[in-house]
Amino acid sequence: MRPIKHAERGLTLIAGGLFNAIQSVNKYKPNPSFTPKWSDKPLLKSWQKSKPTLGWPRTTDSLCPNCVIEAREEIISGKKDVAVLINEKVGEIKAQIIERDGEIWMIKDCPVHGHFEDMMAIDSKFLNHIEAMFPGRDIDAHNDEKLHNHGSSTVKYGRGAVLTVDLTNRCNMMCDPCFMDANQVGFVHELSMDEIKEILDNAITIKPRRQMSVQFSGGEPSISPHFIEAIKYSRKVGYNSVQAATNGIEFAKSKEFCREAAEAGLRYVYLQFDGIGNDANSHRQVGNLFDVKMRAINNLHEAGVEIVLVTTLVNGINNDQVGSIIRFALDNPKKIAFLSFQPVSFTGRDEEITEQRRLQQRYTLSHLAHDVKNQVGITEPTRDWFPLSLMGAFADFADLVHGPQAEWGQVSCGCHPNCGVGTAVMIDKELKEMRPVPEFLNIPGLVKDMQKITDAARGKWMSNVMMGLTLLKHYNPYKSPSQFTLYELFKKFDKSFGLTGKDYGKVSGDRSKDDIEKRRSDRWNFLFIAGMWFQDLFNYDFRRTEMCIIPYGTQEGEISFCAYNTGIGWRNIIENMHQNATVAKWYQEHGRHEIFAGGKNVELSDKNHGMILNEIDLMRPNKPQMEGPKTAHEEAVMMRKLYQEMVLNKQLNTKEADKPVQIKGLSRKKEEPAEAVLV
């Protein structure tokens, strides 16, 4: 034990006593909240924040999976006007959220289509802990009437943390699962640069005017002809960071493309990453997909772009990869600083999934917390995990310190506690020593005291002093990494929220390579492990939709992520309304883009990557085995085979059943030929 640890422990005890003494006076007559330039409403005190009904049993508003699909088809076919979604409660039914045998379930009944139920958590104590830590909703969205007007699906609180913009529905892969059903809807929907600018301009008119990020998605955004220009424009008009959700193929193929994107202002790449080794990625049907991921990470990091690994977790398919991916990040702390695990949402290609496969493959946030403990041996589910919305308390404090003249509010993750959870690990980049942050920093106590400081609203100097004291009060130096110090703790906090104005390297649009290297020179990697669970029709909850922090920017306004991709299906409707052309016509005019599927390899000029790989994880000794069809495609093959055998009395082998079928495009021009695609 280093002597400095004993000295730090003494400081923490003194700081705790001093904080409590000051707070005993500070709590009286708190200053009123100011109204910042970025809002027309004052900052909220902690006791003013509203909350949805939590706990169980509880009743909420949900959707009938079958009614929704029928209504959507009527709108797309022209039988009904899209206005019914704004003026009527289409497909809406009540749902009960209950505890059953230590698990949490959603159960609901439609008078037409009967009974539905699905699991929300395998551990009721975990979800109870997460909901208990929810700090409350963000400021109500205002000046947003033109962008937030989608009936029951309307976003009502805050203004989001990340604006998602789909540049194109074209993709260079054919994944299953795919929440947007890329390449298979029969038409192309691709934004023009003018449309992209309008969406970006509109988003920053909403108040509260948060310092929001923008994530370009798709399809595969990197194949849009406007990808680079869209990045440049986002930085120009003031977005905090520009991100791209990508499969990494284009970035793996070209260092020059990575450099061009980085110079345009691309700060983060959300890289689709299903596991360690090509076997763990084999369900994506690209022969060398893991090699692609390694090369993409190498090229992007070299160009100055930060990498977030994004993993869709499907029970029985790749749930064994939680530990492997975390170990990969721990072994490569200089290149990986964020993991985003996303339990599968049965939508897009999987919307009409069979009940048997759905219940087999359902994976929840509670699964994730337990898998981290069981597969890596770190964190306790009911101690070390918190709702993502807890970060809103940190944003509230930073908003107070930055004062009423700030042009932008802090990014605030004010989502429903059932939407996302997170924990963090502090890693020494040099020694590879790590400790879960909640082991040496009492997060619940820190947040509680931080809310007291924010509620008192004593001004920047006093608030920063009090914040320093509460950080000391809740820090346990004996459980932190051996080389970690109080100075590093304060620096990490200041670096994240810019409280003192010290230069750690700019993150603004005019940042340079020197700024990037300055930020990367930090010895300590704060590895954030997040779980973000998007809804599907079987667990849909409108209380979550109205608090969405990652809305989609579209030609028809900003729509909750889940309402767009699931819900009533705004994606299907809007993309159909604003389609550019049928796939056939698009190919005639623009040619075909390359698609990697059916085991096809991506040609790489260089396979070197410099990443450290765990040999045991590469062998995948605990690969899950699931009986029956594993994808929507396999289910379709099985159903065609059964139909031929049972109805037509004709025997088919699997190869014969696995033939492409004609899917009619949703174009208004019925005379144009349909594209033959695999389903």
PDB file of C-alpha atoms in Angstrom, residues 221-425:
ATOM      1  CA  PRO A 221     -24.123   5.880 -43.491  1.00  0.00           C
ATOM      2  CA  SER A 222     -20.620   5.684 -44.953  1.00  0.00           C
ATOM      3  CA  ILE A 223     -22.016   4.739 -48.382  1.00  0.00           C
ATOM      4  CA  SER A 224     -24.092   7.919 -48.574  1.00  0.00           C
ATOM      5  CA  PRO A 225     -22.578  10.403 -51.065  1.00  0.00           C
ATOM      6  CA  HIS A 226     -23.187  13.153 -48.457  1.00  0.00           C
ATOM      7  CA  PHE A 227     -21.470  11.453 -45.506  1.00  0.00           C
ATOM      8  CA  ILE A 228     -18.389  13.695 -45.316  1.00  0.00           C
ATOM      9  CA  GLU A 229     -20.276  16.907 -46.069  1.00  0.00           C
ATOM     10  CA  ALA A 230     -22.887  16.066 -43.411  1.00  0.00           C
ATOM     11  CA  ILE A 231     -20.116  15.692 -40.818  1.00  0.00           C
ATOM     12  CA  LYS A 232     -18.618  19.054 -41.763  1.00  0.00           C
ATOM     13  CA  TYR A 233     -21.954  20.838 -41.596  1.00  0.00           C
ATOM     14  CA  SER A 234     -22.796  19.342 -38.174  1.00  0.00           C
ATOM     15  CA  ARG A 235     -19.578  20.683 -36.704  1.00  0.00           C
ATOM     16  CA  LYS A 236     -20.140  24.047 -38.344  1.00  0.00           C
ATOM     17  CA  VAL A 237     -23.561  24.620 -36.754  1.00  0.00           C
ATOM     18  CA  GLY A 238     -22.497  23.587 -33.254  1.00  0.00           C
ATOM     19  CA  TYR A 239     -23.070  19.903 -32.512  1.00  0.00           C
ATOM     20  CA  ASN A 240     -20.916  18.745 -29.607  1.00  0.00           C
ATOM     21  CA  SER A 241     -19.725  15.615 -31.376  1.00  0.00           C
ATOM     22  CA  VAL A 242     -20.423  13.846 -34.636  1.00  0.00           C
ATOM     23  CA  GLN A 243     -20.834  10.089 -34.590  1.00  0.00           C
ATOM     24  CA  ALA A 244     -21.401   7.381 -37.160  1.00  0.00           C
ATOM     25  CA  ALA A 245     -23.129   4.050 -36.505  1.00  0.00           C
ATOM     26  CA  THR A 246     -21.323   1.737 -38.869  1.00  0.00           C
ATOM     27  CA  ASN A 247     -20.392  -1.845 -39.670  1.00  0.00           C
ATOM     28  CA  GLY A 248     -16.861  -0.575 -40.342  1.00  0.00           C
ATOM     29  CA  ILE A 249     -16.373  -2.027 -43.818  1.00  0.00           C
ATOM     30  CA  GLU A 250     -15.568   1.238 -45.599  1.00  0.00           C
ATOM     31  CA  PHE A 251     -13.293   2.337 -42.759  1.00  0.00           C
ATOM     32  CA  ALA A 252     -11.445  -0.997 -42.815  1.00  0.00           C
ATOM     33  CA  LYS A 253     -10.884  -0.786 -46.556  1.00  0.00           C
ATOM     34  CA  SER A 254      -9.349   2.704 -46.622  1.00  0.00           C
ATOM     35  CA  LYS A 255      -7.102   4.670 -44.275  1.00  0.00           C
ATOM     36  CA  GLU A 256      -7.632   7.674 -46.506  1.00  0.00           C
ATOM     37  CA  PHE A 257     -11.392   7.512 -45.963  1.00  0.00           C
ATOM     38  CA  CYS A 258     -10.820   7.417 -42.176  1.00  0.00           C
ATOM     39  CA  ARG A 259      -8.504  10.414 -42.380  1.00  0.00           C
ATOM     40  CA  GLU A 260     -10.988  12.362 -44.510  1.00  0.00           C
ATOM     41  CA  ALA A 261     -13.826  11.644 -42.063  1.00  0.00           C
ATOM     42  CA  ALA A 262     -11.689  12.629 -39.067  1.00  0.00           C
ATOM     43  CA  GLU A 263     -10.610  15.892 -40.676  1.00  0.00           C
ATOM     44  CA  ALA A 264     -14.248  16.653 -41.489  1.00  0.00           C
ATOM     45  CA  GLY A 265     -15.004  16.382 -37.742  1.00  0.00           C
ATOM     46  CA  LEU A 266     -16.019  12.769 -37.076  1.00  0.00           C
ATOM     47  CA  ARG A 267     -15.333  12.234 -33.365  1.00  0.00           C
ATOM     48  CA  TYR A 268     -16.855   8.840 -32.563  1.00  0.00           C
ATOM     49  CA  VAL A 269     -17.635   5.682 -34.469  1.00  0.00           C
ATOM     50  CA  TYR A 270     -20.272   3.357 -33.039  1.00  0.00           C
ATOM     51  CA  LEU A 271     -18.852   0.155 -34.457  1.00  0.00           C
ATOM     52  CA  GLN A 272     -21.085  -2.888 -34.811  1.00  0.00           C
ATOM     53  CA  PHE A 273     -19.165  -5.534 -32.860  1.00  0.00           C
ATOM     54  CA  ASP A 274     -20.710  -8.917 -32.081  1.00  0.00           C
ATOM     55  CA  GLY A 275     -17.797 -10.656 -30.419  1.00  0.00           C
ATOM     56  CA  ILE A 276     -14.232 -11.903 -30.554  1.00  0.00           C
ATOM     57  CA  GLY A 277     -13.261 -13.949 -33.618  1.00  0.00           C
ATOM     58  CA  ASN A 278     -14.944 -14.614 -36.945  1.00  0.00           C
ATOM     59  CA  ASP A 279     -17.063 -17.397 -35.438  1.00  0.00           C
ATOM     60  CA  ALA A 280     -18.733 -14.960 -33.021  1.00  0.00           C
ATOM     61  CA  ASN A 281     -19.588 -12.753 -36.017  1.00  0.00           C
ATOM     62  CA  SER A 282     -20.622 -15.574 -38.367  1.00  0.00           C
ATOM     63  CA  HIS A 283     -24.363 -14.891 -38.030  1.00  0.00           C
ATOM     64  CA  ARG A 284     -23.751 -11.664 -39.985  1.00  0.00           C
ATOM     65  CA  GLN A 285     -22.852 -13.788 -43.037  1.00  0.00           C
ATOM     66  CA  VAL A 286     -19.569 -12.039 -43.881  1.00  0.00           C
ATOM     67  CA  GLY A 287     -16.647 -14.469 -44.038  1.00  0.00           C
ATOM     68  CA  ASN A 288     -13.957 -12.263 -42.478  1.00  0.00           C
ATOM     69  CA  LEU A 289     -16.048  -9.767 -40.510  1.00  0.00           C
ATOM     70  CA  PHE A 290     -13.889  -9.871 -37.370  1.00  0.00           C
ATOM     71  CA  ASP A 291     -10.807  -9.096 -39.458  1.00  0.00           C
ATOM     72  CA  VAL A 292     -12.765  -6.138 -40.834  1.00  0.00           C
ATOM     73  CA  LYS A 293     -13.513  -4.905 -37.303  1.00  0.00           C
ATOM     74  CA  MET A 294      -9.867  -5.125 -36.244  1.00  0.00           C
ATOM     75  CA  ARG A 295      -8.676  -3.234 -39.302  1.00  0.00           C
ATOM     76  CA  ALA A 296     -11.398  -0.582 -38.886  1.00  0.00           C
ATOM     77  CA  ILE A 297     -10.371   0.024 -35.254  1.00  0.00           C
ATOM     78  CA  ASN A 298      -6.736   0.336 -36.324  1.00  0.00           C
ATOM     79  CA  ASN A 299      -7.459   2.793 -39.142  1.00  0.00           C
ATOM     80  CA  LEU A 300      -9.936   4.917 -37.190  1.00  0.00           C
ATOM     81  CA  HIS A 301      -7.770   5.250 -34.097  1.00  0.00           C
ATOM     82  CA  GLU A 302      -4.788   6.193 -36.225  1.00  0.00           C
ATOM     83  CA  ALA A 303      -6.903   8.906 -37.874  1.00  0.00           C
ATOM     84  CA  GLY A 304      -7.954  10.340 -34.486  1.00  0.00           C
ATOM     85  CA  VAL A 305     -11.499   8.927 -34.261  1.00  0.00           C
ATOM     86  CA  GLU A 306     -12.639   7.362 -30.970  1.00  0.00           C
ATOM     87  CA  ILE A 307     -14.272   3.923 -31.047  1.00  0.00           C
ATOM     88  CA  VAL A 308     -17.410   2.754 -29.254  1.00  0.00           C
ATOM     89  CA  LEU A 309     -18.084  -0.976 -29.615  1.00  0.00           C
ATOM     90  CA  VAL A 310     -21.795  -1.693 -30.090  1.00  0.00           C
ATOM     91  CA  THR A 311     -23.031  -5.233 -29.543  1.00  0.00           C
ATOM     92  CA  THR A 312     -26.532  -6.525 -30.217  1.00  0.00           C
ATOM     93  CA  LEU A 313     -27.033  -9.340 -27.710  1.00  0.00           C
ATOM     94  CA  VAL A 314     -29.291 -12.246 -28.622  1.00  0.00           C
ATOM     95  CA  ASN A 315     -29.846 -14.982 -26.065  1.00  0.00           C
ATOM     96  CA  GLY A 316     -28.603 -18.313 -27.374  1.00  0.00           C
ATOM     97  CA  ILE A 317     -26.639 -16.660 -30.187  1.00  0.00           C
ATOM     98  CA  ASN A 318     -23.905 -14.435 -28.780  1.00  0.00           C
ATOM     99  CA  ASN A 319     -24.694 -13.818 -25.097  1.00  0.00           C
ATOM    100  CA  ASP A 320     -21.430 -15.616 -24.281  1.00  0.00           C
ATOM    101  CA  GLN A 321     -19.543 -12.667 -25.778  1.00  0.00           C
ATOM    102  CA  VAL A 322     -20.216 -10.183 -22.965  1.00  0.00           C
ATOM    103  CA  GLY A 323     -17.138 -11.263 -21.053  1.00  0.00           C
ATOM    104  CA  SER A 324     -15.012 -11.660 -24.182  1.00  0.00           C
ATOM    105  CA  ILE A 325     -15.759  -8.117 -25.359  1.00  0.00           C
ATOM    106  CA  ILE A 326     -15.090  -6.576 -21.941  1.00  0.00           C
ATOM    107  CA  ARG A 327     -11.777  -8.448 -21.722  1.00  0.00           C
ATOM    108  CA  PHE A 328     -10.935  -7.182 -25.204  1.00  0.00           C
ATOM    109  CA  ALA A 329     -11.542  -3.587 -24.046  1.00  0.00           C
ATOM    110  CA  LEU A 330      -9.522  -4.125 -20.859  1.00  0.00           C
ATOM    111  CA  ASP A 331      -6.618  -5.499 -22.918  1.00  0.00           C
ATOM    112  CA  ASN A 332      -6.736  -2.557 -25.355  1.00  0.00           C
ATOM    113  CA  PRO A 333      -7.472   0.502 -23.158  1.00  0.00           C
ATOM    114  CA  LYS A 334      -5.674   2.963 -25.424  1.00  0.00           C
ATOM    115  CA  LYS A 335      -8.115   2.315 -28.253  1.00  0.00           C
ATOM    116  CA  ILE A 336     -11.423   1.336 -26.636  1.00  0.00           C
ATOM    117  CA  ALA A 337     -13.134   3.628 -24.096  1.00  0.00           C
ATOM    118  CA  PHE A 338     -16.827   2.784 -24.381  1.00  0.00           C
ATOM    119  CA  LEU A 339     -18.893  -0.402 -24.708  1.00  0.00           C
ATOM    120  CA  SER A 340     -22.562  -0.256 -25.645  1.00  0.00           C
ATOM    121  CA  PHE A 341     -24.423  -3.531 -25.245  1.00  0.00           C
ATOM    122  CA  GLN A 342     -27.866  -3.527 -26.834  1.00  0.00           C
ATOM    123  CA  PRO A 343     -30.266  -6.359 -25.970  1.00  0.00           C
ATOM    124  CA  VAL A 344     -32.070  -7.426 -29.123  1.00  0.00           C
ATOM    125  CA  SER A 345     -35.204  -5.590 -30.216  1.00  0.00           C
ATOM    126  CA  PHE A 346     -37.488  -7.819 -32.265  1.00  0.00           C
ATOM    127  CA  THR A 347     -38.412  -5.401 -34.994  1.00  0.00           C
ATOM    128  CA  GLY A 348     -37.593  -4.856 -38.666  1.00  0.00           C
ATOM    129  CA  ARG A 349     -36.932  -8.317 -40.107  1.00  0.00           C
ATOM    130  CA  ASP A 350     -37.903  -9.880 -36.766  1.00  0.00           C
ATOM    131  CA  GLU A 351     -41.185  -8.064 -36.174  1.00  0.00           C
ATOM    132  CA  GLU A 352     -43.309 -11.153 -36.882  1.00  0.00           C
ATOM    133  CA  ILE A 353     -41.061 -13.503 -34.925  1.00  0.00           C
ATOM    134  CA  THR A 354     -42.607 -16.686 -33.561  1.00  0.00           C
ATOM    135  CA  GLU A 355     -43.401 -16.649 -29.859  1.00  0.00           C
ATOM    136  CA  GLN A 356     -41.136 -19.649 -29.273  1.00  0.00           C
ATOM    137  CA  ARG A 357     -38.047 -17.989 -30.764  1.00  0.00           C
ATOM    138  CA  ARG A 358     -38.843 -14.646 -29.133  1.00  0.00           C
ATOM    139  CA  LEU A 359     -38.926 -16.124 -25.634  1.00  0.00           C
ATOM    140  CA  GLN A 360     -35.787 -18.168 -26.322  1.00  0.00           C
ATOM    141  CA  GLN A 361     -33.822 -15.196 -27.646  1.00  0.00           C
ATOM    142  CA  ARG A 362     -35.104 -12.491 -25.294  1.00  0.00           C
ATOM    143  CA  TYR A 363     -32.227 -10.774 -23.505  1.00  0.00           C
ATOM    144  CA  THR A 364     -32.728  -7.997 -20.958  1.00  0.00           C
ATOM    145  CA  LEU A 365     -30.612  -5.432 -19.120  1.00  0.00           C
ATOM    146  CA  SER A 366     -30.715  -7.668 -16.056  1.00  0.00           C
ATOM    147  CA  HIS A 367     -29.227 -10.490 -18.144  1.00  0.00           C
ATOM    148  CA  LEU A 368     -26.384  -8.110 -19.018  1.00  0.00           C
ATOM    149  CA  ALA A 369     -25.619  -7.124 -15.417  1.00  0.00           C
ATOM    150  CA  HIS A 370     -25.504 -10.761 -14.346  1.00  0.00           C
ATOM    151  CA  ASP A 371     -23.409 -11.800 -17.356  1.00  0.00           C
ATOM    152  CA  VAL A 372     -20.797  -9.142 -16.567  1.00  0.00           C
ATOM    153  CA  LYS A 373     -20.503 -10.542 -13.047  1.00  0.00           C
ATOM    154  CA  ASN A 374     -20.528 -14.198 -14.118  1.00  0.00           C
ATOM    155  CA  GLN A 375     -18.300 -13.912 -17.185  1.00  0.00           C
ATOM    156  CA  VAL A 376     -15.807 -11.264 -16.020  1.00  0.00           C
ATOM    157  CA  GLY A 377     -16.075 -11.475 -12.239  1.00  0.00           C
ATOM    158  CA  ILE A 378     -16.585  -7.753 -11.680  1.00  0.00           C
ATOM    159  CA  THR A 379     -19.496  -5.603 -10.432  1.00  0.00           C
ATOM    160  CA  GLU A 380     -22.566  -6.546  -8.405  1.00  0.00           C
ATOM    161  CA  PRO A 381     -25.877  -6.127 -10.294  1.00  0.00           C
ATOM    162  CA  THR A 382     -27.716  -4.402  -7.428  1.00  0.00           C
ATOM    163  CA  ARG A 383     -24.770  -2.277  -6.276  1.00  0.00           C
ATOM    164  CA  ASP A 384     -22.653  -1.198  -9.220  1.00  0.00           C
ATOM    165  CA  TRP A 385     -25.194  -0.602 -12.003  1.00  0.00           C
ATOM    166  CA  PHE A 386     -27.235   2.568 -12.385  1.00  0.00           C
ATOM    167  CA  PRO A 387     -29.775   4.019 -14.809  1.00  0.00           C
ATOM    168  CA  LEU A 388     -28.165   6.076 -17.575  1.00  0.00           C
ATOM    169  CA  SER A 389     -30.454   8.892 -16.472  1.00  0.00           C
ATOM    170  CA  LEU A 390     -28.426   9.193 -13.254  1.00  0.00           C
ATOM    171  CA  MET A 391     -25.930  11.116 -15.409  1.00  0.00           C
ATOM    172  CA  GLY A 392     -28.583  13.840 -15.559  1.00  0.00           C
ATOM    173  CA  ALA A 393     -27.657  14.795 -11.998  1.00  0.00           C
ATOM    174  CA  PHE A 394     -24.081  15.487 -13.128  1.00  0.00           C
ATOM    175  CA  ALA A 395     -25.391  17.538 -16.070  1.00  0.00           C
ATOM    176  CA  ASP A 396     -27.601  19.564 -13.699  1.00  0.00           C
ATOM    177  CA  PHE A 397     -24.564  20.457 -11.587  1.00  0.00           C
ATOM    178  CA  ALA A 398     -22.537  21.443 -14.657  1.00  0.00           C
ATOM    179  CA  ASP A 399     -25.433  23.596 -15.923  1.00  0.00           C
ATOM    180  CA  LEU A 400     -25.424  25.448 -12.603  1.00  0.00           C
ATOM    181  CA  VAL A 401     -21.662  26.055 -12.680  1.00  0.00           C
ATOM    182  CA  HIS A 402     -21.619  27.215 -16.308  1.00  0.00           C
ATOM    183  CA  GLY A 403     -24.159  29.875 -15.356  1.00  0.00           C
ATOM    184  CA  PRO A 404     -27.065  31.687 -17.021  1.00  0.00           C
ATOM    185  CA  GLN A 405     -25.005  33.057 -19.936  1.00  0.00           C
ATOM    186  CA  ALA A 406     -24.040  29.648 -21.353  1.00  0.00           C
ATOM    187  CA  GLU A 407     -25.153  29.268 -24.975  1.00  0.00           C
ATOM    188  CA  TRP A 408     -25.720  25.518 -24.635  1.00  0.00           C
ATOM    189  CA  GLY A 409     -26.871  23.245 -21.834  1.00  0.00           C
ATOM    190  CA  GLN A 410     -24.957  20.100 -20.930  1.00  0.00           C
ATOM    191  CA  VAL A 411     -25.781  16.812 -22.610  1.00  0.00           C
ATOM    192  CA  SER A 412     -28.434  15.299 -20.337  1.00  0.00           C
ATOM    193  CA  CYS A 413     -29.389  11.611 -20.388  1.00  0.00           C
ATOM    194  CA  GLY A 414     -32.918  11.921 -19.079  1.00  0.00           C
ATOM    195  CA  CYS A 415     -34.292   8.628 -20.402  1.00  0.00           C
ATOM    196  CA  HIS A 416     -36.654   6.265 -18.561  1.00  0.00           C
ATOM    197  CA  PRO A 417     -34.801   3.973 -16.112  1.00  0.00           C
ATOM    198  CA  ASN A 418     -35.995   0.919 -18.067  1.00  0.00           C
ATOM    199  CA  CYS A 419     -34.239   2.227 -21.203  1.00  0.00           C
ATOM    200  CA  GLY A 420     -30.590   2.079 -20.238  1.00  0.00           C
ATOM    201  CA  VAL A 421     -28.129   1.183 -17.506  1.00  0.00           C
ATOM    202  CA  GLY A 422     -24.413   1.574 -17.021  1.00  0.00           C
ATOM    203  CA  THR A 423     -21.355   0.958 -14.899  1.00  0.00           C
ATOM    204  CA  ALA A 424     -17.707   1.962 -15.290  1.00  0.00           C
ATOM    205  CA  VAL A 425     -14.196   0.601 -14.850  1.00  0.00           C
TER     206      VAL A 425
END
